[in-house]
XYZ file of C-alpha atoms in Angstrom:
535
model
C 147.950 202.549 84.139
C 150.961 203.456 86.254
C 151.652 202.869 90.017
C 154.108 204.712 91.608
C 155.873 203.334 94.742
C 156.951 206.132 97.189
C 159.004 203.839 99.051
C 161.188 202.345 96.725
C 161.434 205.466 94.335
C 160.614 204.082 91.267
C 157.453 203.030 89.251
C 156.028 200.011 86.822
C 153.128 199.255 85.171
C 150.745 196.797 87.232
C 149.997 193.620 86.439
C 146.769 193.288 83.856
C 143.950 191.300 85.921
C 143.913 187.477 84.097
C 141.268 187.392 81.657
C 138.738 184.266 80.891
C 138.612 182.243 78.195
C 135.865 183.408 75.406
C 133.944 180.077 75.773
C 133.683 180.820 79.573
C 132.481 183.818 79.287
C 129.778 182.919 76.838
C 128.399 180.181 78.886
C 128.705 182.603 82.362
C 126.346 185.317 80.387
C 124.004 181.849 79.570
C 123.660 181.018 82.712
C 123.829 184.617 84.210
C 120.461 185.083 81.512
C 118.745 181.798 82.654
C 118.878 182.978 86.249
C 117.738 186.264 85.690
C 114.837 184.708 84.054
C 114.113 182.358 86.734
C 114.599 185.242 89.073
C 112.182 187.980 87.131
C 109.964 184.610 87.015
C 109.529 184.168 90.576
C 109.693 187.916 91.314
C 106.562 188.666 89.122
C 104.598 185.566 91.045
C 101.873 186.354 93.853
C 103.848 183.629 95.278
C 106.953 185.283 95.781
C 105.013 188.251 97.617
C 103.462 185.442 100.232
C 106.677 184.908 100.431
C 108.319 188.106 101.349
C 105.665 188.588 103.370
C 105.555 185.432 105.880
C 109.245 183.852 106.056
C 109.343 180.272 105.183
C 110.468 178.006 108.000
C 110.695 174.331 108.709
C 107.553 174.231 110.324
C 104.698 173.636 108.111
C 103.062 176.433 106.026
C 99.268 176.347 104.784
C 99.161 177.558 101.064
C 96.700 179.936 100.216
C 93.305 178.254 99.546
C 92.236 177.834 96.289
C 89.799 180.408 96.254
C 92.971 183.229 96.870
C 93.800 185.074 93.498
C 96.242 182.293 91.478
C 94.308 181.407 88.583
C 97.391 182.142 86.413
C 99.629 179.391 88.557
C 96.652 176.944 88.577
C 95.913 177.021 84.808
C 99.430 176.008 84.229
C 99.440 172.128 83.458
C 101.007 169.640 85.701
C 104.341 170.024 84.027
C 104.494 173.454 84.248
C 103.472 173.835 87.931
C 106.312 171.607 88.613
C 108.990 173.179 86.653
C 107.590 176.159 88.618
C 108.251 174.626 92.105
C 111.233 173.766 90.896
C 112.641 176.976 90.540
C 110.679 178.123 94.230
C 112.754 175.360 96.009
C 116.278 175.801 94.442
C 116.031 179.493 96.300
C 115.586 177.646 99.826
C 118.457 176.993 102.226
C 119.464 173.063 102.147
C 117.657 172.794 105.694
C 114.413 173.971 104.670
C 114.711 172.204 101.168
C 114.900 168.536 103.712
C 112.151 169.592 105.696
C 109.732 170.415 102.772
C 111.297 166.866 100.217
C 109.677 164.903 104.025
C 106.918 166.591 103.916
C 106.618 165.591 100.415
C 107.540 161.687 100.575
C 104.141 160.463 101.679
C 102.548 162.284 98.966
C 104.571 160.206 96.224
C 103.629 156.410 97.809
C 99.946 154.817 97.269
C 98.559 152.030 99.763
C 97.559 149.998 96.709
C 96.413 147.040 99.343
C 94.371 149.096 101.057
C 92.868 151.061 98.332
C 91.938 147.975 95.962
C 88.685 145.617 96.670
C 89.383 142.835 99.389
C 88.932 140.317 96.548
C 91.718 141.776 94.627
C 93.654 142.092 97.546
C 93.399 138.781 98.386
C 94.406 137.738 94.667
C 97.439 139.651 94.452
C 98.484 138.392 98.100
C 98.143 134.669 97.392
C 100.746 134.468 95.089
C 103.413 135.757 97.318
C 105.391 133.228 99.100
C 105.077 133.074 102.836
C 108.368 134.648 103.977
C 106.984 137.747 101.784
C 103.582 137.009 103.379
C 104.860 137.713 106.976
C 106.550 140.929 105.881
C 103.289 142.210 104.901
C 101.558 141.024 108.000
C 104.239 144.066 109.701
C 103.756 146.725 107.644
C 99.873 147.757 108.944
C 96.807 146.642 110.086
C 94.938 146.528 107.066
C 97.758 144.534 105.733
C 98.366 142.666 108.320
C 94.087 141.217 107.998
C 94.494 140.680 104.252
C 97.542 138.955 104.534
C 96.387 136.449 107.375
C 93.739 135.921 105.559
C 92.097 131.989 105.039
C 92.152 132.415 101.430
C 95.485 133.619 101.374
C 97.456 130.690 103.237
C 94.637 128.281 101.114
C 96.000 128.779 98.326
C 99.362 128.522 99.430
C 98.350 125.478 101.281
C 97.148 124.385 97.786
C 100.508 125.284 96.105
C 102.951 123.313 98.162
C 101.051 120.388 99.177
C 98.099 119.831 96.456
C 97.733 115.923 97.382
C 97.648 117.007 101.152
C 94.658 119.185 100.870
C 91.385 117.118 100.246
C 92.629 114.759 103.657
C 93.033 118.116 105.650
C 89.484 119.342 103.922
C 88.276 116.213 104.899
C 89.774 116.044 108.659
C 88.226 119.255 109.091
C 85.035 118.575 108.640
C 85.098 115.454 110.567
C 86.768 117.952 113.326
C 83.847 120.543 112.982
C 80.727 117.717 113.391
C 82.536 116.527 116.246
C 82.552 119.997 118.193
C 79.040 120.184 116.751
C 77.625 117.308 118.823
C 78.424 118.879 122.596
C 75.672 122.042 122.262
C 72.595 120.221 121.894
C 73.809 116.486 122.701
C 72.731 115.171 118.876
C 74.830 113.100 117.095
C 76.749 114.469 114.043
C 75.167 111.591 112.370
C 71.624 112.652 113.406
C 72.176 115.909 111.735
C 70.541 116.958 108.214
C 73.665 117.851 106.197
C 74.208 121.285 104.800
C 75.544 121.659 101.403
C 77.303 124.353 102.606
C 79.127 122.849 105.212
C 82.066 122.352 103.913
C 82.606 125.679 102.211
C 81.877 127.394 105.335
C 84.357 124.895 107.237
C 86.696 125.529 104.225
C 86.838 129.322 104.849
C 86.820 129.543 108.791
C 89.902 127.188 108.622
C 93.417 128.637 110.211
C 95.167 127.888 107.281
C 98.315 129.422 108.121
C 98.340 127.601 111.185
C 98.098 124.112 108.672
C 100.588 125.434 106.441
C 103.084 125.727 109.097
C 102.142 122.395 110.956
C 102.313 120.737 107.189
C 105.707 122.237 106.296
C 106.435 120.921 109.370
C 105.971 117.440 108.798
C 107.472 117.844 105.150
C 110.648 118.794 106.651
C 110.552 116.151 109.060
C 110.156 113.595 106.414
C 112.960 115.339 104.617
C 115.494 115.220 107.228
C 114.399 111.687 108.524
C 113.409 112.790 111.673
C 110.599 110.367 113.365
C 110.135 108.177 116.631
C 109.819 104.811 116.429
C 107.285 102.299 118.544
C 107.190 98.881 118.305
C 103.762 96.427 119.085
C 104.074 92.954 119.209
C 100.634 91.857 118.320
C 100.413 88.076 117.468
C 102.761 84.692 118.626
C 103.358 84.227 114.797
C 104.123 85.914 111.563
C 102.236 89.380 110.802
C 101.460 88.436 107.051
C 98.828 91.825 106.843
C 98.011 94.940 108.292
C 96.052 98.178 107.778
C 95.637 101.449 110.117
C 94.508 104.828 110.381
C 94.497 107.494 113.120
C 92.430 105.479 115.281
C 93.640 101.656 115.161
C 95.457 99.313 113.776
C 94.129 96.025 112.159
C 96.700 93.058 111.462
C 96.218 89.464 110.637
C 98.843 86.696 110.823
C 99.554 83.033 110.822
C 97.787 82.394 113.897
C 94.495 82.343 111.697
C 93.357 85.704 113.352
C 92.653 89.349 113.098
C 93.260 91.467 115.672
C 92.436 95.351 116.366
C 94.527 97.562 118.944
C 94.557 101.242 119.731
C 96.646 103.104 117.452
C 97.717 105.803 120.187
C 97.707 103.132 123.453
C 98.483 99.615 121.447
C 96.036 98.765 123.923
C 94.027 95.226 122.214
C 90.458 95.979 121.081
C 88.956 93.019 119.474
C 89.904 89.509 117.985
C 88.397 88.256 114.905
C 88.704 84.429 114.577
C 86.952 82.148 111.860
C 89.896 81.535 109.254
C 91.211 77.660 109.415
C 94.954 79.026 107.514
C 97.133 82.004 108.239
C 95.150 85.241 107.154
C 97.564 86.284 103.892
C 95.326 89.916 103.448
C 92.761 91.599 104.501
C 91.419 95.517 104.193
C 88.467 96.995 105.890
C 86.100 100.715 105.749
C 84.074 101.899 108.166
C 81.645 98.832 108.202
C 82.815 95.509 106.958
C 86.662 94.010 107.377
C 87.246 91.649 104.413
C 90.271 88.864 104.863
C 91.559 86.326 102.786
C 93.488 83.115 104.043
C 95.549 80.224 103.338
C 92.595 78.372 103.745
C 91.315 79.688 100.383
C 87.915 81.762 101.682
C 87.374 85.537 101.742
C 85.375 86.270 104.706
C 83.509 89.824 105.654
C 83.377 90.982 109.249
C 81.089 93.196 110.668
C 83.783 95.833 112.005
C 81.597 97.197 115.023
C 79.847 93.962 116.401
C 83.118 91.441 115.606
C 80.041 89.100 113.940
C 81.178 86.683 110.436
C 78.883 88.856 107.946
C 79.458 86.295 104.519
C 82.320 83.925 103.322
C 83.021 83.715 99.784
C 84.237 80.900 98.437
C 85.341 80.044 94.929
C 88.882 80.192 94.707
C 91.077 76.763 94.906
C 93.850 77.506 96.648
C 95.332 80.550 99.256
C 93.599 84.104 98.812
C 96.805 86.173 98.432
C 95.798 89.602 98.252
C 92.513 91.374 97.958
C 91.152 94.512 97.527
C 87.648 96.303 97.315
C 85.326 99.898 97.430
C 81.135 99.910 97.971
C 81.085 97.913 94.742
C 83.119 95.573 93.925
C 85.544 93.131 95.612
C 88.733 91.711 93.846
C 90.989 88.822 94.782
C 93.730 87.204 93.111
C 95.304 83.717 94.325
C 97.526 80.891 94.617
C 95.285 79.348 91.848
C 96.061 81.489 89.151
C 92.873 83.342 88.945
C 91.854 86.999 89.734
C 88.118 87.259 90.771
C 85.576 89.660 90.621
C 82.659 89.711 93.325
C 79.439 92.231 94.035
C 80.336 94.259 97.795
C 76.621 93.831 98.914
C 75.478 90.317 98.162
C 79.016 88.474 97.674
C 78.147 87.114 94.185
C 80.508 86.543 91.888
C 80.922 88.606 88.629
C 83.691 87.781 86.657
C 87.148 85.320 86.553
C 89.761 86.277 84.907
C 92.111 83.703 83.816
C 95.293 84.175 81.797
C 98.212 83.989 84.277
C 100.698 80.899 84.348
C 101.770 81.171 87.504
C 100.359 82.098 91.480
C 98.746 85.811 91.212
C 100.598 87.600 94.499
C 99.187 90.992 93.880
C 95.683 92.609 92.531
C 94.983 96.299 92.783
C 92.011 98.991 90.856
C 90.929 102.229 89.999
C 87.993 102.897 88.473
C 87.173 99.860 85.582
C 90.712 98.876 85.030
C 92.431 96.149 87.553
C 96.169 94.944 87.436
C 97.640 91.862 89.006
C 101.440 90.846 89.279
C 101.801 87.091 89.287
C 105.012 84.434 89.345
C 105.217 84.625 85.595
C 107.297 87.567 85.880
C 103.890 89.837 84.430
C 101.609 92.842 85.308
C 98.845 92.278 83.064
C 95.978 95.454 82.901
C 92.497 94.353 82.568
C 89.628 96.369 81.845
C 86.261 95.397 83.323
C 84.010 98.222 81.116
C 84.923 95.420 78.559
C 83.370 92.443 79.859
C 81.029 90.663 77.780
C 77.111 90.456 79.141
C 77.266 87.195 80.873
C 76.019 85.491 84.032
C 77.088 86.377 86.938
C 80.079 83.759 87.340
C 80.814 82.883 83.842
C 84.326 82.380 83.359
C 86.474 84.822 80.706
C 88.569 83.055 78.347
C 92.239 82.577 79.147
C 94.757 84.033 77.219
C 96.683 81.723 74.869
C 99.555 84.341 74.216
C 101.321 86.620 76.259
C 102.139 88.790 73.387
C 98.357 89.037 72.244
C 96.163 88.878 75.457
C 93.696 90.743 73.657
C 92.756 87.544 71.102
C 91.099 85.650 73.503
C 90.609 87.692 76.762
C 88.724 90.793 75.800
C 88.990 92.200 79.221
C 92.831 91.850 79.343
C 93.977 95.165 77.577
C 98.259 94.974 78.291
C 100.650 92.918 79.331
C 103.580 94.655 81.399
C 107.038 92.865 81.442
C 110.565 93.292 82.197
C 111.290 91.992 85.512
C 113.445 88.798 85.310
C 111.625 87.257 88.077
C 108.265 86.621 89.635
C 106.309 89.983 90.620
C 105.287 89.728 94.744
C 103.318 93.396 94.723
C 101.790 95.939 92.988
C 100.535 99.681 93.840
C 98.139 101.546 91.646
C 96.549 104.801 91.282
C 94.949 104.572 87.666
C 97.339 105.738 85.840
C 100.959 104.917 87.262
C 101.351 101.491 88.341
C 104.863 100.790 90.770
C 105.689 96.639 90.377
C 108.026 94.983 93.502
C 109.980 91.590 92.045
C 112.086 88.977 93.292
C 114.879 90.179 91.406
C 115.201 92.839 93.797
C 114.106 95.893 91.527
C 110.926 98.385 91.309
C 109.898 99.274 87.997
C 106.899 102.137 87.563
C 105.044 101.654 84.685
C 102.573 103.995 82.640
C 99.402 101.661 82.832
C 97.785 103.396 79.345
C 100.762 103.440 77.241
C 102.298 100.775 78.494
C 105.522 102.228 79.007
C 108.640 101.116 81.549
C 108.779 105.056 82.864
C 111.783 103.546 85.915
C 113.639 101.028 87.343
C 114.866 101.396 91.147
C 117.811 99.575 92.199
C 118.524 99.079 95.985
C 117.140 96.426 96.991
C 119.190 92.964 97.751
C 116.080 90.465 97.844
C 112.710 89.910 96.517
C 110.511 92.820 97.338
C 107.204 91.944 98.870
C 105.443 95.307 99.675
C 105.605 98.398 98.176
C 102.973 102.134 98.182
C 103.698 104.862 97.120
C 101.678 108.489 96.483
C 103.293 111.454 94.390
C 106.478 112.648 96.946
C 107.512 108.778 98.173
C 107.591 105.335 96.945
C 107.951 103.440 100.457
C 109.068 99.725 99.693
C 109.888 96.808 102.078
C 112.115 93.500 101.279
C 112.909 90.053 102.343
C 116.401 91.774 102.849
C 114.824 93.751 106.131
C 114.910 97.226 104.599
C 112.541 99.444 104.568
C 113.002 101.885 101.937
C 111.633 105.469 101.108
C 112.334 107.121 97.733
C 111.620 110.422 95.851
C 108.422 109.592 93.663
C 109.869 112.120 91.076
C 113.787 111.861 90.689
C 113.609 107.475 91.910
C 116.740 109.152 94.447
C 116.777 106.828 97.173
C 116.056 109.234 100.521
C 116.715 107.009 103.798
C 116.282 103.813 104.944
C 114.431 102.583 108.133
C 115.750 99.509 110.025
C 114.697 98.045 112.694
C 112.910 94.282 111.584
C 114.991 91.300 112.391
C 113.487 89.301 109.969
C 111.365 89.424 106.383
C 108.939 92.438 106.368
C 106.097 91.087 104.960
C 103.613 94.139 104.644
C 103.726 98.203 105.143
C 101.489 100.748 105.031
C 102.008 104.781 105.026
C 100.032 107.867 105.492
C 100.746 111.807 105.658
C 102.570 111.193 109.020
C 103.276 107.285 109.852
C 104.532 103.978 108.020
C 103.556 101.360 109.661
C 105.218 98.026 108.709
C 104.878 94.023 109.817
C 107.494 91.561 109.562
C 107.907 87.902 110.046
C 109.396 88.426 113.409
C 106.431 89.116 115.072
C 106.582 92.543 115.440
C 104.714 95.802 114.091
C 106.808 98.804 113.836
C 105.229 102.419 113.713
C 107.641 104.894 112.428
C 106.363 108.587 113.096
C 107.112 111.721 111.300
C 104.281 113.584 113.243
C 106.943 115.341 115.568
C 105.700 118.767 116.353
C 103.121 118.204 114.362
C 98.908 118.723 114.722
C 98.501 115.453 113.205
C 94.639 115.513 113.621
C 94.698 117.491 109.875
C 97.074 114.950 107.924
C 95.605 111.059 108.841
C-alpha cells in the first residue's frame, strides 16, 4: 500500500505492522480456544442466566435450592463441580473473588475437639504439653472445658512427676475426710469407707492447680531457692530425728525423745526411759520405736507418751533400726542384725556374719541390707530362713567371698569402699552406701553391681536418702549435700551446721537435718508452694 503525504510532496510505502512469532501465535489460538470453551461452558449453564439476571455483589447470595432445575450441575461428581466453580469465579472482579474465598474459609476447617467423643477428646489432649494446653484453653469454650479438664492435667501430673503422685493421691484424701467431718460432726474415722472414695477424690481433684504448685516446687529445688529455720531442741548432741508435716521427733545424748510442732517448734511431749544417748529411733502413727547406747529397743505409745515393751537381746549400743506392721530390724555395736515380730516383740531371727560394729540396717519387702565397719553391705534374704524357733541363731559366715556356705539367708556381699560403711538407704532394688572414706557408691542390690561412685565429700559420711531426682547426703565435714539421682552431678550444697551432722531426713518439700552442735536445721523448698499436697 502507498501513502501519499500532501505536505511534503512526495510518497513511500508504510511501514508493514511487526508480525509474531509462529509459536506465539499457536499458543494465542490455544488459549483463545480454551477460553471460548470455558466461555460457551458457562454461557450454556442455568447458572450463568441467575447470573445475568441478579448481579453478584459482595453481600451474600442464596443459591437456588436444590429442588430448582440443576440436575445436570448436581450429577457432576465432586471434581467436576469444582473445576466448574472454578471457571464461575475466574470471571469475578478481584473484590468479589475476596469476599466469596471468606465466605468460603470456614467451610474448609473442622472442630475435630468438639466433634469427637469427650473420651477421645480427653485422650488426644493429654498428651499435649501444658504451654500447648493453655493455647487450647483460648481458642473456645468447648475447648477451653476439655482442656481444663482433671484427666487432662492427671496425666500430665503423672508424666512429670510419677513418684510425686501416690503422696498427692494420698494427701488428698486425707484432705477430703477432713472437710468431711464438719457437716454432721462424725469423725472421718467413724465413717464406713467407700471403695470409691478415692476414685471420686481422684477425679474432682484441681489438677492443674497441683501441676503448677508441683512445678513450682521442682523449680525451686532446681534453682536452690528455700528458707532456712533453725530449732534447738536438746542441751546435747541430736544423734536422730524423723518428721512429717505435722512434727518433728528427735532423740539425743541426753537419753530422751522429744516431739515439737513442725510449723511453731513449739515442744509437745518428752519421752524419757533410755539410761544411754538414744542412737535411732523411727515411729508411725501408733508406736515410736528407739534404740540407745544402753543396748535396749524400747516402743512408745505415740499418743499417751506410755513405755509400750523393751526389747532386749542385743549386747552392746542399738545403732540403727528400722521397722513396718511386721517386723522390726536392728543392727548393733555387737555385730549382729536382729529380727523381731512388731506386735508381741519376740524375736525371729539373728543374723551373724559381720566382723566388725553394724552402723546401718535397712528393708524392703524379704530382703534386708546392713553396712558395718568391715568395709561391707551384705544383702540378706529372710524368705530363706530355715523353720526354726523363734530366736534360734543363723550360722555366721566363715567367708566373705562365699556367705552363702554357711548363712543361707545371706545372699551378696557388696564391697569396694576402702573404709568402714556408717549408712545405708534402700528401696529394694538400688541400694546408696555412705563410708568413711568420704565416697557414696549406689549399688544394684540383685546383680550385685557397683552402678556409681560420688566424690565430694572430705570426711566420713554418716547419713545419706535419697528417692529417684536427689541423693541428699550429710558428713562429718558439715556439708550437706544434694545430688542428681540420675547423672551423680553434684546440684548445691547447704551449710549452715557448725559441727558433725549426724542425721537428715527429706521429703517433697523439706530436709531436715541434726548435727552434733545441738541444733536442728529445716531447710524449705515449699516457697510459693500449697505444700498440704506434697508431705
Amino acid at each position: 500500500m502507498i501513502s501519499f503525504n500532501d505536505d511534503e510532496g512526495y510518497s513511500e510505502p508504510a511501514p508493514p505492522p511487526p508480525q509474531p512469532p509462529a509459536s506465539f501465535a499457536v499458543r494465542a489460538a490455544e488459549v483463545s480456544g480454551v477460553a471460548a470453551a470455558a466461555v460457551s461452558s458457562v454461557a450454556a449453564s442455568p447458572w450463568w442466566t441467575l447470573l445475568q439476571q441478579q448481579p453478584f455483589l459482595p453481600t451474600p447470595i442464596h443459591p437456588p435450592a436444590a429442588s430448582m432445575p440443576d440436575q445436570q450441575l448436581l450429577a457432576l461428581s465432586d471434581i467436576q463441580r469444582g473445576e466448574y466453580a472454578l471457571q464461575v469465579l475466574r470471571s469475578v472482579s478481584p473484590a468479589v473473588l475476596a469476599s466469596v474465598i471468606m465466605r468460603l474459609m470456614p467451610l474448609t476447617k473442622r472442630d475435630f475437639i468438639a466433634h469427637l467423643p469427650t473420651e477421645l477428646a480427653l485422650k488426644v489432649l493429654s498428651w499435649c504439653p501444658p504451654p500447648t494446653l493453655e493455647v487450647c484453653m483460648r481458642v473456645s469454650r468447648a475447648w477451653c472445658t476439655i482442656a481444663k479438664d482433671g484427666t487432662v492435667w492427671r496425666a500430665q501430673f503423672a508424666a512429670h512427676f510419677p513418684q510425686s503422685l501416690p503422696i498427692v493421691s494420698r494427701n488428698l484424701k486425707k484432705i477430703a475426710r477432713a472437710a468431711a467431718t464438719t457437716a454432721f460432726g462424725e469423725s472421718p474415722r467413724d465413717k464406713k469407707p467407700n471403695p470409691n472414695e478415692s476414685a471420686h477424690i481422684d477425679s474432682t481433684a484441681d489438677w492443674r492447680y497441683l501441676f503448677y504448685n508441683r512445678r513450682t516446687l521442682e523449680h525451686n529445688w532446681n534453682r536452690g531457692i528455700y528458707t532456712r529455720r533453725e530449732l534447738i531442741p536438746h542441751d546435747e548432741a541430736v544423734y536422730c530425728l524423723q518428721f512429717d508435716n505435722d512434727k518433728i521427733i528427735s532423740g539425743s545424748r541426753d537419753h530422751t525423745i522429744r516431739v515439737f510442732d513442725m510449723q511453731t517448734f513449739v515442744h509437745r511431749q518428752t519421752f524419757s526411759g533410755h539410761s544411754g544417748s538414744v542412737l535411732c529411733l523411727q515411729y508411725d502413727d501408733s508406736f515410736i520405736i528407739s534404740g540407745s547406747s544402753d543396748s535396749t529397743i524400747m516402743q512408745w505409745n505415740l499418743a499417751t507418751g506410755g513405755l509400750h515393751r523393751v526389747l532386749r537381746g542385743h549386747s552392746d549400743s542399738v545403732l540403727n533400726l528400722r521397722f513396718d506392721s511386721s517386723i522390726i530390724v536392728s543392727c548393733s555395736k555387737d555385730k549382729s542384725v536382729k529380727v523381731w515380730q512388731t506386735n508381741d516383740g519376740a524375736l525371729l531371727h539373728t543374723l551373724l556374719g559381720h566382723k566388725a560394729a553394724v552402723n546401718a540396717v535397712q528393708f524392703s519387702g524379704n530382703l534386708i541390707v546392713s553396712a558395718s565397719g568391715d568395709k561391707t553391705v551384705r544383702v540378706w534374704d529372710l524368705s530363706l530362713a530355715q523353720n526354726t524357733a523363734a530366736g534360734r541363731q543363723s550360722l555366721p559366715a566363715n567367708s566373705l567371698d562365699d556367705p552363702s556356705s554357711n548363712n543361707p539367708m545371706c545372699v551378696r556381699i557388696l564391697t569396694g569402699h576402702t573404709r568402714g560403711i556408717a549408712c545405708v538407704h534402700f528401696d529394694g532394688t538400688i541400694c546408696l552406701s555412705g563410708s568413711s572414706d568420704g565416697v557414696i557408691k549406689v549399688w544394684n542390690v540383685h546383680t550385685g553391681q557397683l552402678l556409681r561412685s560420688l566424690f565430694g565429700h572430705t570426711n566420713l559420711v554418716r547419713t545419706l536418702q535419697f528417692d529417684r531426682r536427689h541423693i541428699i547426703s550429710a558428713s562429718y565435714d558439715r556439708a550437706i549435700k544434694i545430688w542428681n539421682f540420675e547423672t551423680g552431678e553434684l546440684l548445691m550444697d547447704l551449710a549452715g551446721h557448725s559441727h558433725r551432722v549426724l542425721k537428715l531426713q527429706f521429703d517433697e518439700c523439706k530436709v531436715v537435718s541434726c548435727s552434733q552442735d545441738q541444733r536442728i536445721f529445716v531447710w524449705d523448698f515449699g516457697k510459693d508452694v500449697d505444700a498440704r499436697y506434697f508431705t
